[in-house]
Amino acid sequence: MFPILIDTASVKIVLIGEGEDAQRRLRLLDEAGAVRLDVYARDPAPDYAEAIGDRLRGVRPSAEALKTAGVVFIAGLEEDESAKMARAAREVGALVNTEDRRALCDFHVPSMLRRGDLTLTVSTGGKSPGLARRLKRYLAEKFGPEWGGRLDELARQREMWRDEGTGIAELGRRTDALIDEKGWLS
């Protein structure tokens, strides 16, 4: 596995699915700021339909509709239909994640903890989602909501240092020194 973060504001994302799994994935995509998002769902429950809003495009995407997708999430479908949708998405070059079907995935979504723009992730490569969730709870105890503000403070300070012409290596040293001075990781 090689971890990456996807800029959900610049990549077209398609979500195909029904039920709680699809609704949870939609919530996570919304939290991540996915703005170019199309959702395909058969008869979504009222709360899911409300969350989808005007992004609902139909029951299932055509091959043509998938051509614009960079990433496709599939959730809450039977295995045969999940496999069919995953194949169709890959044929047009999209990366695919199929909820709880590791063999159908090009990538795995780690367990995530968000504190403003700070995102902490834990992955087991799909081997133990339960362990990932447990570690996320542990990290949530160590990194509370105040970390969103701490990141913003560091970002402002970093920008000031950069404006002064500070180089990359020195930025790292100054960041470490500020974190130590504040006692944030003590």
Short mmCIF file of C-alpha atoms in Angstrom, two decimals:
data_model
loop_
_atom_site.label_atom_id
_atom_site.label_comp_id
_atom_site.label_asym_id
_atom_site.label_seq_id
_atom_site.Cartn_x
_atom_site.Cartn_y
_atom_site.Cartn_z
CA MET A 1 0.00 0.00 0.00
CA PHE A 2 1.08 3.55 -0.72
CA PRO A 3 -0.95 6.22 1.09
CA ILE A 4 -2.08 9.33 -0.78
CA LEU A 5 -4.64 12.04 -0.14
CA ILE A 6 -6.98 12.99 -2.96
CA ASP A 7 -7.98 16.62 -3.49
CA THR A 8 -11.72 16.07 -3.49
CA ALA A 9 -12.29 19.57 -4.85
CA SER A 10 -10.43 18.86 -8.09
CA VAL A 11 -11.20 15.20 -8.85
CA LYS A 12 -14.55 14.05 -10.21
CA ILE A 13 -15.96 11.42 -7.86
CA VAL A 14 -18.83 9.02 -8.46
CA LEU A 15 -20.65 7.20 -5.67
CA ILE A 16 -22.79 4.22 -6.65
CA GLY A 17 -24.86 2.58 -3.97
CA GLU A 18 -27.65 2.17 -1.52
CA GLY A 19 -28.22 1.76 2.17
CA GLU A 20 -26.23 2.68 5.23
CA ASP A 21 -22.85 1.93 3.64
CA ALA A 22 -23.47 4.33 0.77
CA GLN A 23 -24.93 6.95 3.08
CA ARG A 24 -21.86 6.74 5.35
CA ARG A 25 -19.55 7.05 2.33
CA LEU A 26 -21.51 10.11 1.14
CA ARG A 27 -21.13 11.72 4.57
CA LEU A 28 -17.37 11.12 4.52
CA LEU A 29 -17.06 12.53 1.01
CA ASP A 30 -19.04 15.60 2.01
CA GLU A 31 -16.84 16.06 5.10
CA ALA A 32 -13.81 15.83 2.82
CA GLY A 33 -15.16 18.64 0.64
CA ALA A 34 -16.08 16.63 -2.46
CA VAL A 35 -17.59 19.23 -4.78
CA ARG A 36 -17.52 17.34 -8.08
CA LEU A 37 -19.64 14.42 -6.90
CA ASP A 38 -22.32 12.46 -8.75
CA VAL A 39 -24.41 9.91 -6.86
CA TYR A 40 -26.25 6.94 -8.37
CA ALA A 41 -28.77 5.20 -6.13
CA ARG A 42 -31.87 3.08 -6.57
CA ASP A 43 -34.77 4.37 -4.47
CA PRO A 44 -32.72 6.08 -1.73
CA ALA A 45 -34.25 6.31 1.75
CA PRO A 46 -35.58 9.80 2.57
CA ASP A 47 -32.61 10.89 4.71
CA TYR A 48 -30.14 9.56 2.12
CA ALA A 49 -32.08 11.27 -0.69
CA GLU A 50 -32.01 14.53 1.27
CA ALA A 51 -28.24 14.24 1.78
CA ILE A 52 -27.73 13.51 -1.93
CA GLY A 53 -29.85 16.46 -3.02
CA ASP A 54 -29.38 17.54 -6.62
CA ARG A 55 -26.34 15.28 -7.05
CA LEU A 56 -28.56 12.25 -7.75
CA ARG A 57 -27.98 11.26 -11.38
CA GLY A 58 -29.99 8.07 -11.66
CA VAL A 59 -29.92 4.41 -10.71
CA ARG A 60 -26.59 3.38 -12.30
CA PRO A 61 -24.07 5.31 -14.39
CA SER A 62 -23.57 4.63 -18.06
CA ALA A 63 -20.07 3.96 -19.40
CA GLU A 64 -20.19 7.49 -20.80
CA ALA A 65 -20.98 8.96 -17.37
CA LEU A 66 -18.08 7.03 -15.82
CA LYS A 67 -15.60 8.46 -18.35
CA THR A 68 -15.37 11.72 -16.40
CA ALA A 69 -14.75 10.03 -13.05
CA GLY A 70 -11.30 9.89 -11.50
CA VAL A 71 -12.50 7.93 -8.48
CA VAL A 72 -15.52 5.64 -8.07
CA PHE A 73 -16.89 4.46 -4.74
CA ILE A 74 -19.29 1.51 -4.67
CA ALA A 75 -21.23 0.72 -1.50
CA GLY A 76 -24.22 -1.34 -0.48
CA LEU A 77 -24.56 -3.37 -3.69
CA GLU A 78 -24.62 -7.14 -4.08
CA GLU A 79 -21.25 -8.65 -4.99
CA ASP A 80 -22.11 -9.37 -8.65
CA GLU A 81 -23.32 -5.84 -9.26
CA SER A 82 -20.35 -4.39 -7.38
CA ALA A 83 -17.97 -6.39 -9.58
CA LYS A 84 -19.78 -5.26 -12.75
CA MET A 85 -19.65 -1.59 -11.74
CA ALA A 86 -15.97 -1.89 -10.68
CA ARG A 87 -15.05 -3.39 -14.08
CA ALA A 88 -16.92 -0.66 -15.94
CA ALA A 89 -15.18 2.06 -13.92
CA ARG A 90 -11.73 0.54 -14.44
CA GLU A 91 -12.33 0.22 -18.19
CA VAL A 92 -12.51 4.02 -18.39
CA GLY A 93 -9.49 4.54 -16.13
CA ALA A 94 -11.11 5.36 -12.78
CA LEU A 95 -9.74 4.16 -9.46
CA VAL A 96 -12.27 2.02 -7.60
CA ASN A 97 -13.12 1.41 -3.97
CA THR A 98 -15.83 -1.15 -3.25
CA GLU A 99 -17.05 -1.10 0.33
CA ASP A 100 -15.99 -4.22 2.23
CA ARG A 101 -14.90 -6.08 -0.92
CA ARG A 102 -11.11 -5.92 -0.78
CA ALA A 103 -10.56 -7.93 -3.98
CA LEU A 104 -12.53 -5.34 -5.98
CA CYS A 105 -10.56 -2.34 -4.68
CA ASP A 106 -7.75 -0.39 -6.29
CA PHE A 107 -7.29 1.48 -3.03
CA HIS A 108 -8.49 1.33 0.55
CA VAL A 109 -9.97 4.16 2.58
CA PRO A 110 -8.25 4.47 5.94
CA SER A 111 -10.01 5.18 9.18
CA MET A 112 -9.96 8.99 9.45
CA LEU A 113 -9.93 11.50 12.26
CA ARG A 114 -10.47 15.14 11.26
CA ARG A 115 -9.51 18.16 13.30
CA GLY A 116 -10.14 21.08 10.97
CA ASP A 117 -7.71 20.62 8.10
CA LEU A 118 -5.65 18.14 10.11
CA THR A 119 -6.45 14.61 8.96
CA LEU A 120 -5.03 11.65 10.85
CA THR A 121 -5.46 8.26 9.21
CA VAL A 122 -4.97 4.63 10.15
CA SER A 123 -4.87 1.79 7.67
CA THR A 124 -4.44 -1.94 8.00
CA GLY A 125 -4.53 -2.50 4.24
CA GLY A 126 -8.04 -3.87 4.63
CA LYS A 127 -6.89 -6.68 6.93
CA SER A 128 -8.52 -5.43 10.13
CA PRO A 129 -10.95 -2.51 9.92
CA GLY A 130 -11.72 -3.12 13.61
CA LEU A 131 -8.12 -2.40 14.59
CA ALA A 132 -8.12 0.74 12.45
CA ARG A 133 -11.29 1.96 14.21
CA ARG A 134 -9.78 1.21 17.62
CA LEU A 135 -6.60 3.12 16.81
CA LYS A 136 -8.70 6.02 15.52
CA ARG A 137 -10.49 6.19 18.91
CA TYR A 138 -7.10 6.18 20.63
CA LEU A 139 -5.86 9.04 18.44
CA ALA A 140 -9.09 10.97 19.08
CA GLU A 141 -8.21 10.97 22.80
CA LYS A 142 -4.72 12.32 22.07
CA PHE A 143 -5.68 14.83 19.38
CA GLY A 144 -8.74 16.81 20.44
CA PRO A 145 -10.62 19.57 18.58
CA GLU A 146 -7.97 22.12 19.61
CA TRP A 147 -5.65 20.64 16.97
CA GLY A 148 -7.61 22.34 14.18
CA GLY A 149 -6.64 25.71 15.65
CA ARG A 150 -3.08 24.59 16.28
CA LEU A 151 -2.70 23.66 12.62
CA ASP A 152 -4.07 27.05 11.58
CA GLU A 153 -1.57 28.76 13.91
CA LEU A 154 1.31 26.74 12.44
CA ALA A 155 0.15 27.54 8.91
CA ARG A 156 0.09 31.28 9.62
CA GLN A 157 3.54 31.15 11.19
CA ARG A 158 4.91 29.06 8.31
CA GLU A 159 3.58 31.58 5.80
CA MET A 160 5.32 34.41 7.68
CA TRP A 161 8.59 32.46 7.71
CA ARG A 162 8.28 31.74 3.99
CA ASP A 163 7.63 35.43 3.28
CA GLU A 164 10.94 36.10 5.08
CA GLY A 165 12.67 33.72 2.66
CA THR A 166 13.12 30.80 5.06
CA GLY A 167 14.18 27.59 3.30
CA ILE A 168 12.45 24.21 3.56
CA ALA A 169 14.91 22.63 6.02
CA GLU A 170 14.75 25.66 8.30
CA LEU A 171 10.94 25.68 8.10
CA GLY A 172 11.00 22.15 9.48
CA ARG A 173 13.33 23.11 12.32
CA ARG A 174 11.27 26.18 13.23
CA THR A 175 8.05 24.15 13.14
CA ASP A 176 9.55 21.58 15.50
CA ALA A 177 10.77 24.34 17.81
CA LEU A 178 7.35 26.02 17.92
CA ILE A 179 5.58 22.71 18.65
CA ASP A 180 8.09 22.06 21.45
CA GLU A 181 7.77 25.60 22.80
CA LYS A 182 3.96 25.24 22.96
CA GLY A 183 4.23 21.76 24.50
CA TRP A 184 1.66 20.37 22.09
CA LEU A 185 3.18 16.91 21.89
CA SER A 186 4.43 16.64 25.47
#
